[in-house]
Coordinates of C-alpha atoms in Angstrom, one line a residue:
M74 CA -2.8 -10.4 -26.4
R75 CA -4.3 -6.9 -26.3
V76 CA -3.1 -5.3 -23.1
L77 CA -3.3 -1.9 -21.4
A78 CA -0.1 -0.6 -19.8
A79 CA -0.7 1.7 -16.8
M80 CA 2.1 4.3 -17.1
S81 CA 2.6 6.5 -14.0
G82 CA 5.5 8.5 -15.5
G83 CA 8.1 6.6 -13.7
V84 CA 10.9 4.2 -14.8
D85 CA 9.2 1.0 -13.7
S86 CA 5.9 1.4 -15.6
A87 CA 7.8 2.6 -18.7
V88 CA 10.0 -0.5 -18.8
A89 CA 7.0 -2.7 -18.0
A90 CA 5.2 -1.3 -21.1
A91 CA 8.3 -1.8 -23.2
R92 CA 8.7 -5.4 -22.1
A93 CA 5.1 -6.1 -22.9
V94 CA 5.7 -4.9 -26.5
T95 CA 8.9 -7.0 -26.7
A96 CA 6.8 -10.0 -25.5
G97 CA 4.6 -9.6 -28.6
H98 CA 1.5 -8.0 -27.0
D99 CA -0.6 -5.3 -28.6
V100 CA 0.0 -2.6 -26.0
T101 CA -1.7 0.7 -25.4
G102 CA -0.4 3.1 -22.7
V103 CA -2.7 5.0 -20.3
H104 CA -1.8 7.5 -17.6
L105 CA -4.3 7.9 -14.7
A106 CA -5.1 11.5 -13.9
L107 CA -5.9 11.1 -10.2
A108 CA -5.7 14.7 -8.9
R109 CA -8.7 17.0 -9.0
N110 CA -6.1 19.8 -8.8
P111 CA -2.6 18.5 -9.9
Q112 CA -0.9 21.5 -8.4
T113 CA -1.9 20.3 -4.9
Y114 CA -0.2 16.9 -5.3
R115 CA 3.5 16.2 -4.8
T116 CA 5.9 17.2 -7.5
G117 CA 9.2 15.8 -8.8
A118 CA 10.6 12.8 -6.9
R119 CA 8.1 13.3 -4.0
G120 CA 5.0 11.7 -5.5
C121 CA 3.1 10.6 -8.6
C122 CA 0.0 11.8 -10.3
T123 CA 1.5 15.2 -11.3
L124 CA 1.4 17.0 -14.6
E125 CA 5.2 16.3 -14.9
D126 CA 4.4 12.6 -14.5
S127 CA 1.8 12.7 -17.3
R128 CA 4.3 14.3 -19.7
D129 CA 7.0 11.8 -18.8
A130 CA 4.5 8.9 -19.4
R131 CA 3.6 10.4 -22.8
R132 CA 7.2 10.8 -23.8
A133 CA 8.0 7.2 -22.8
A134 CA 5.0 5.9 -24.9
D135 CA 6.3 7.8 -27.9
V136 CA 9.8 6.2 -27.5
I137 CA 8.2 2.8 -27.1
G138 CA 6.0 3.4 -30.1
I139 CA 2.5 2.7 -28.6
P140 CA -0.7 4.6 -28.5
F141 CA -1.2 6.7 -25.4
Y142 CA -4.2 8.1 -23.5
V143 CA -5.0 9.9 -20.2
W144 CA -7.9 8.7 -18.2
D145 CA -9.4 11.0 -15.7
M146 CA -10.1 9.1 -12.5
A147 CA -9.8 11.9 -10.1
D148 CA -13.3 11.7 -8.6
R149 CA -13.0 7.9 -8.2
F150 CA -9.6 8.2 -6.6
H151 CA -10.8 11.0 -4.2
E152 CA -13.8 8.9 -3.1
D153 CA -12.1 5.5 -2.8
V154 CA -8.6 6.5 -1.7
V155 CA -8.5 10.0 -0.2
D156 CA -11.9 10.0 1.5
D157 CA -11.2 6.4 2.8
F158 CA -7.8 7.6 4.1
V159 CA -9.4 10.4 6.1
A160 CA -12.3 8.2 7.4
E161 CA -9.9 5.5 8.5
Y162 CA -7.8 7.9 10.6
A163 CA -11.0 9.4 12.0
A164 CA -11.9 5.9 13.2
G165 CA -8.6 5.4 14.9
R166 CA -7.1 3.2 12.3
T167 CA -3.9 3.5 10.1
P168 CA -4.7 2.9 6.5
N169 CA -2.3 2.1 3.6
P170 CA -3.4 4.3 0.7
C171 CA -1.2 2.6 -1.9
L172 CA -2.9 -0.7 -1.1
R173 CA -6.3 0.9 -1.4
C174 CA -5.3 2.5 -4.7
N175 CA -4.3 -0.9 -6.1
E176 CA -7.5 -2.5 -4.9
K177 CA -10.0 0.2 -5.9
I178 CA -8.4 2.1 -8.8
K179 CA -5.6 0.2 -10.7
F180 CA -7.1 -3.2 -10.5
A181 CA -10.8 -2.4 -10.2
A182 CA -11.8 0.8 -12.0
V183 CA -9.0 0.6 -14.6
L184 CA -9.3 -3.1 -15.1
D185 CA -13.1 -3.0 -15.4
R186 CA -12.8 -0.2 -18.0
A187 CA -10.0 -2.0 -19.9
V188 CA -12.0 -5.3 -20.1
A189 CA -15.1 -3.3 -21.3
L190 CA -12.9 -1.8 -24.1
G191 CA -11.7 -5.2 -25.2
F192 CA -8.4 -5.4 -23.5
D193 CA -7.3 -8.8 -22.1
A194 CA -5.1 -7.7 -19.3
V195 CA -3.5 -4.7 -17.5
V196 CA 0.3 -4.3 -17.3
T197 CA 1.9 -2.5 -14.4
G198 CA 5.4 -1.7 -13.2
H199 CA 4.9 -3.3 -9.8
H200 CA 7.9 -5.3 -8.5
A201 CA 6.2 -8.7 -7.9
R202 CA 6.0 -12.0 -9.9
L203 CA 3.0 -13.7 -11.3
G204 CA 4.0 -17.0 -12.8
S205 CA 2.3 -19.4 -15.2
D206 CA 0.8 -21.1 -12.1
G207 CA -1.1 -17.9 -11.4
L208 CA 0.5 -17.5 -8.0
L209 CA 1.7 -14.1 -6.8
R210 CA 5.3 -14.1 -5.5
R211 CA 7.8 -11.7 -4.1
S212 CA 10.1 -9.9 -6.5
V213 CA 13.7 -11.0 -6.8
D214 CA 14.5 -7.5 -5.5
V215 CA 13.4 -7.9 -1.9
A216 CA 14.1 -4.3 -1.1
K217 CA 11.6 -3.2 -3.9
D218 CA 9.1 -6.0 -3.5
Q219 CA 5.5 -4.8 -3.7
S220 CA 3.7 -8.1 -3.2
Y221 CA 2.4 -6.8 0.1
V222 CA 0.3 -4.1 -1.5
L223 CA -0.9 -6.4 -4.3
A224 CA -2.0 -9.2 -1.9
V225 CA -5.5 -7.6 -1.7
L226 CA -6.2 -8.5 -5.4
T227 CA -8.7 -11.2 -6.1
R228 CA -8.1 -14.3 -8.2
E229 CA -10.1 -12.7 -11.1
Q230 CA -7.9 -9.5 -11.0
L231 CA -4.7 -11.5 -10.9
D232 CA -5.7 -13.5 -13.8
R233 CA -5.9 -10.3 -15.9
S234 CA -2.7 -8.8 -14.6
I235 CA 0.9 -8.8 -15.9
F236 CA 3.9 -7.8 -13.8
P237 CA 6.9 -7.9 -16.2
L238 CA 9.5 -6.6 -13.7
G239 CA 9.3 -9.3 -10.9
D240 CA 12.4 -11.1 -12.2
S241 CA 14.6 -8.0 -12.3
T242 CA 16.3 -5.7 -9.7
K243 CA 15.6 -2.0 -9.8
A244 CA 19.2 -1.5 -11.0
Q245 CA 18.5 -3.7 -14.0
V246 CA 15.3 -1.9 -14.7
R247 CA 17.1 1.4 -14.8
A248 CA 19.9 0.1 -17.0
E249 CA 17.3 -1.3 -19.4
A250 CA 15.5 2.0 -19.5
A251 CA 18.7 3.8 -20.5
E252 CA 19.4 1.2 -23.2
R253 CA 16.0 1.8 -24.6
G254 CA 16.4 5.6 -24.6
L255 CA 13.8 6.3 -22.0
A256 CA 14.3 9.7 -20.4
V257 CA 13.0 8.4 -17.1
A258 CA 15.9 6.0 -16.6
D259 CA 17.3 8.1 -13.8
K260 CA 14.1 9.6 -12.5
P261 CA 14.0 9.2 -8.7
D262 CA 11.4 6.9 -7.2
S263 CA 8.3 8.5 -5.7
H264 CA 7.9 8.5 -1.9
D265 CA 5.3 9.1 0.7
I266 CA 1.7 9.9 0.0
C267 CA 1.0 11.4 -3.4
F268 CA -2.1 13.4 -2.4
I269 CA -0.4 15.2 0.5
A270 CA 1.5 18.0 -1.2
D271 CA 3.8 19.0 1.6
G272 CA 4.1 15.7 3.3
D273 CA 2.4 16.9 6.5
T274 CA -0.1 14.1 7.1
R275 CA -1.2 15.6 10.5
G276 CA -1.9 19.0 8.8
F277 CA -3.8 17.3 6.0
L278 CA -6.0 15.5 8.4
A279 CA -6.6 18.5 10.6
G280 CA -7.7 20.5 7.5
R281 CA -10.4 17.9 6.8
L282 CA -11.4 16.8 10.3
G283 CA -10.8 19.9 12.3
E284 CA -9.3 20.2 15.7
A285 CA -10.6 17.9 18.4
P286 CA -8.8 18.3 21.7
G287 CA -8.5 15.4 24.0
D288 CA -6.4 13.6 26.6
V289 CA -3.3 11.5 26.4
V290 CA -3.6 8.9 29.1
D291 CA -1.0 6.6 30.7
A292 CA -2.0 3.0 30.4
S293 CA -0.5 1.8 33.7
T294 CA -1.9 4.5 35.9
G295 CA -4.8 6.0 34.0
A296 CA -3.4 9.4 34.7
V297 CA -3.8 12.2 32.1
V298 CA -0.2 12.9 31.0
G299 CA -0.8 15.2 28.1
S300 CA -3.2 16.6 25.6
H301 CA -3.7 16.4 21.8
T302 CA -5.6 18.4 19.2
G303 CA -6.8 15.4 17.3
A304 CA -6.5 11.7 18.0
Y305 CA -6.4 11.1 14.2
A306 CA -2.8 12.5 14.2
Y307 CA -1.5 9.4 16.1
T308 CA -0.7 5.9 15.1
V309 CA 0.1 2.8 17.2
G310 CA 3.8 2.5 17.9
Q311 CA 4.4 6.2 17.5
R312 CA 7.0 7.7 19.9
R313 CA 7.8 11.2 18.6
G314 CA 5.5 14.2 18.8
L315 CA 3.6 13.0 21.9
H316 CA 4.4 16.3 23.8
L317 CA 3.7 14.7 27.2
D318 CA 3.5 17.0 30.2
R319 CA 5.3 14.7 32.6
P320 CA 7.8 11.8 32.1
A321 CA 7.1 8.2 33.0
P322 CA 8.0 7.3 36.6
D323 CA 10.7 4.9 35.3
G324 CA 12.1 7.6 33.0
R325 CA 11.6 5.3 29.9
P326 CA 10.1 6.6 26.7
R327 CA 6.4 6.0 26.0
Y328 CA 4.7 4.9 22.8
V329 CA 1.1 5.1 21.5
L330 CA -0.6 1.9 22.5
S331 CA -4.1 2.6 21.2
I332 CA -6.4 5.3 19.9
T333 CA -10.1 5.4 21.0
P334 CA -12.2 7.8 18.8
K335 CA -15.3 7.3 21.0
T336 CA -13.6 9.0 24.0
N337 CA -11.1 10.9 21.8
T338 CA -8.3 9.4 23.9
V339 CA -4.7 8.5 23.0
T340 CA -3.3 5.8 25.4
V341 CA 0.5 5.6 25.9
G342 CA 2.8 3.1 27.6
P343 CA 6.1 1.3 27.5
A344 CA 7.5 -0.4 24.4
E345 CA 6.8 -3.9 25.7
A346 CA 3.1 -3.1 26.0
L347 CA 3.1 -2.8 22.2
E348 CA 3.8 -6.5 21.8
V349 CA 1.1 -8.7 20.4
S350 CA 1.1 -12.5 19.7
E351 CA -2.3 -12.6 18.0
V352 CA -3.8 -10.6 15.1
R353 CA -7.4 -10.5 13.9
A354 CA -8.3 -9.2 10.5
E355 CA -11.4 -8.8 8.3
R356 CA -12.3 -9.1 4.7
P357 CA -9.8 -11.9 3.8
V358 CA -8.8 -12.5 0.2
W359 CA -7.2 -15.9 -0.4
T360 CA -5.5 -16.5 -3.8
G361 CA -2.6 -18.9 -3.0
G362 CA -4.8 -22.0 -3.5
P363 CA -8.2 -23.2 -2.3
R364 CA -9.5 -21.5 0.8
P365 CA -8.1 -23.6 3.7
D366 CA -10.5 -25.4 6.1
A367 CA -7.7 -25.9 8.7
P368 CA -5.0 -23.7 10.2
V369 CA -2.1 -23.0 7.9
E370 CA 1.6 -22.7 8.9
C371 CA 3.1 -19.8 7.1
E372 CA 4.8 -16.5 7.5
V373 CA 3.0 -13.1 7.9
Q374 CA 4.0 -9.5 7.1
L375 CA 2.1 -6.8 9.1
R376 CA 3.3 -3.6 7.5
A377 CA 4.5 -2.7 4.0
H378 CA 8.1 -2.7 5.1
G379 CA 7.8 -4.8 8.2
D380 CA 9.6 -8.0 9.2
V381 CA 8.2 -11.4 8.3
V382 CA 7.1 -13.5 11.3
P383 CA 6.3 -17.3 11.4
A384 CA 2.6 -17.8 12.2
T385 CA -0.4 -20.0 12.1
V386 CA -3.2 -18.5 10.1
A387 CA -6.9 -19.7 10.2
L388 CA -9.9 -18.4 8.3
D389 CA -13.3 -18.3 10.0
G390 CA -15.9 -16.9 7.6
A391 CA -15.1 -13.2 7.1
T392 CA -12.3 -13.2 9.7
L393 CA -8.7 -14.1 9.6
H394 CA -6.8 -15.0 12.8
A395 CA -3.0 -15.2 13.0
E396 CA -1.1 -16.6 15.9
L397 CA 2.4 -15.2 15.8
R398 CA 5.4 -17.4 16.8
R399 CA 7.1 -14.4 18.4
P400 CA 5.6 -11.1 19.6
V401 CA 5.6 -8.1 17.3
R402 CA 5.4 -4.5 18.2
G403 CA 3.4 -1.7 16.5
V404 CA 0.6 -3.7 14.9
A405 CA -1.9 -1.1 13.8
A406 CA -5.6 -1.6 12.8
G407 CA -6.2 -0.6 9.2
Q408 CA -2.9 -2.1 8.0
A409 CA -2.9 -5.5 6.1
V410 CA -1.8 -8.8 7.3
V411 CA -0.3 -10.8 4.4
A412 CA 0.3 -14.5 4.6
Y413 CA 3.2 -16.0 2.6
R414 CA 4.4 -19.5 2.0
P415 CA 8.2 -19.7 1.8
D416 CA 9.3 -21.1 -1.6
P417 CA 12.7 -21.4 -3.2
A418 CA 11.2 -19.8 -6.4
G419 CA 10.0 -16.8 -4.4
D420 CA 7.7 -16.6 -1.4
V421 CA 4.1 -17.2 -2.5
V422 CA 1.3 -14.8 -1.4
L423 CA -1.4 -17.0 0.2
G424 CA -3.8 -14.2 1.1
S425 CA -4.4 -11.0 3.0
A426 CA -6.9 -9.3 5.3
T427 CA -7.3 -5.9 7.0
I428 CA -6.2 -5.8 10.6
T429 CA -8.8 -5.0 13.2
G430 CA -6.9 -5.8 16.3

């Protein structure tokens, strides 16, 4: 099979490409140039998409012995990921840019181009499993599992995807990279948001949205207890950085409960006010079998590294509704709700949707 290996410059994508070659595929490596100005993106261990990463990817391809190209997708990335990130925060939601990058770039723009060029599938270094049954499952390395950010993929995209690392731990991947002579064997993992050079999300958003002073309001009394320079700088569940003018009457800490862009208001309250037992979401994608006509008993994950909660999930047209078996705190609009079916061979991704409330 002729496959395209997306090579980010890290150890995971390098080993994934090498394993694809070992499996007998005709492999071509490609690095995605996503930064309009690479110097503004994170460097070293703090990101991906840098000039250093491009060079590391090329060296890995040379060691593996496969053709290598760089595809410029900076404009598409900026429009579909960076601009979306800013717009979501401006609308009072908390987006997941890695999920959006997978959806719009790695498994849409890249896959579409790959198929047009005659490739059969795209290989990536994501830690997730995709078995012969076509079902997406968690990685055996639960700490590194990335099925949450892949759950947005459609059936057609999964059918043209290969994830060679799902049956290995990160330690095993690094050991194999060293055995294969790949210089990235000990390269640290990337962290945080690659397109925010200094890691200052609030400053990044302020530079694009400008200052917009408003009130911080106490949910129980309606009193103004502070001010802010931009509601976009807050997210549901946040405790630090509120800079409230007066303490709560009971002396307990307060958290962000909601953000209302229309009134430019941030509402705060006690931790228990964050608890929700129902979640609504839009744009559902269901790949774990036929779209269900009746409620499904499953487990849901509401953040990339959040706890798994037993739930009943139902689909109603373009809406997904999840009733949680126990209350969860800090559920933010803009994040994904991902439904899993517990399975001894690895929890199966049933579907996902974007949380609206």
